[in-house]
């Protein structure tokens, strides 16, 4: 009987594969600064730092400093630290990003722990802060263009495959997620179960540059995370209020802003949402999906049509006036 029990236990353990170690806990209980309608006097703190746990920090630039108010993530391992994105502001006087990040890093053998700076993608609001780290010792900045991303992480068959960064006792997986941007990647921290999805997946506008690539990325990321523990999915911005209405574009204040985290279920639903997207514009629940390029092309085409109609109308009026004049003269 005992033997049967052992076999059964071994079998059930096999079925339970893959087995993941328990994730380190943390808290996303934080009230992000809402910005201000008038930022001219008494500017709020330019950079807010939230401690998720001892070795994980979420940073955000203030809406008064940049309406993009991007999020950045600092993961500290035993040997190295990883900063995901550097935000929208290059000047340290405006946002003291580098000094803040350095103050959070522990010392290793009498010096600050080495820091690797990576990005979710190459849009400027995620990498302007690189400049502040440019001449710092022990800091490596990985370029955000496709060549640098492929070379640094070692992607042989982009956008297939998953890379990993070993921070010492903390491994972060790197999953290609192009669609919003050609070299976009998402990160999965095995230690905390946090997934960082940049502008590919966030509570707000999903600006899709390449719909087919985006759909494939959603499937790739969902397939990768399906069997893994996911605590929270954290994007690059929040652009919704608590009723899931979009915040005004370019505004320096986000009234009643909704929390940053999305859930694993939200991410698992993304492939189905994108399957229904027409490649131009679509809204489904809290997600607004659109192609900025195609919307701009549409607006440009509409402007051209309007211009042609205006020219035709003026020509018609001039001809009419000429006819009236000729009729009066005869
Ligand atoms: Zn972007
Ligand atoms: Zn962005």
Short mmCIF file of C-alpha atoms and ligand atoms in Angstrom, two decimals, residues 120-126 180-181 184 198-200 207 237, ligand 1:
data_model
loop_
_atom_site.label_atom_id
_atom_site.label_comp_id
_atom_site.label_asym_id
_atom_site.label_seq_id
_atom_site.Cartn_x
_atom_site.Cartn_y
_atom_site.Cartn_z
CA UNK A 120 11.01 48.07 -22.81
CA UNK A 121 11.34 49.97 -26.12
CA UNK A 122 12.98 52.89 -27.85
CA UNK A 123 10.36 55.67 -27.55
CA UNK A 124 11.96 58.71 -25.96
CA UNK A 125 9.69 58.75 -22.90
CA UNK A 126 11.36 55.48 -21.85
CA UNK A 180 3.92 48.96 -30.44
CA UNK A 181 7.59 49.35 -31.37
CA UNK A 184 9.79 46.14 -27.77
CA UNK A 198 6.00 48.70 -21.15
CA UNK A 199 3.70 50.26 -23.74
CA UNK A 200 2.82 46.90 -25.26
CA UNK A 207 -0.93 52.25 -29.68
CA UNK A 237 1.90 54.36 -18.05
ZN1 LIG B 1 5.95 53.81 -26.54
#
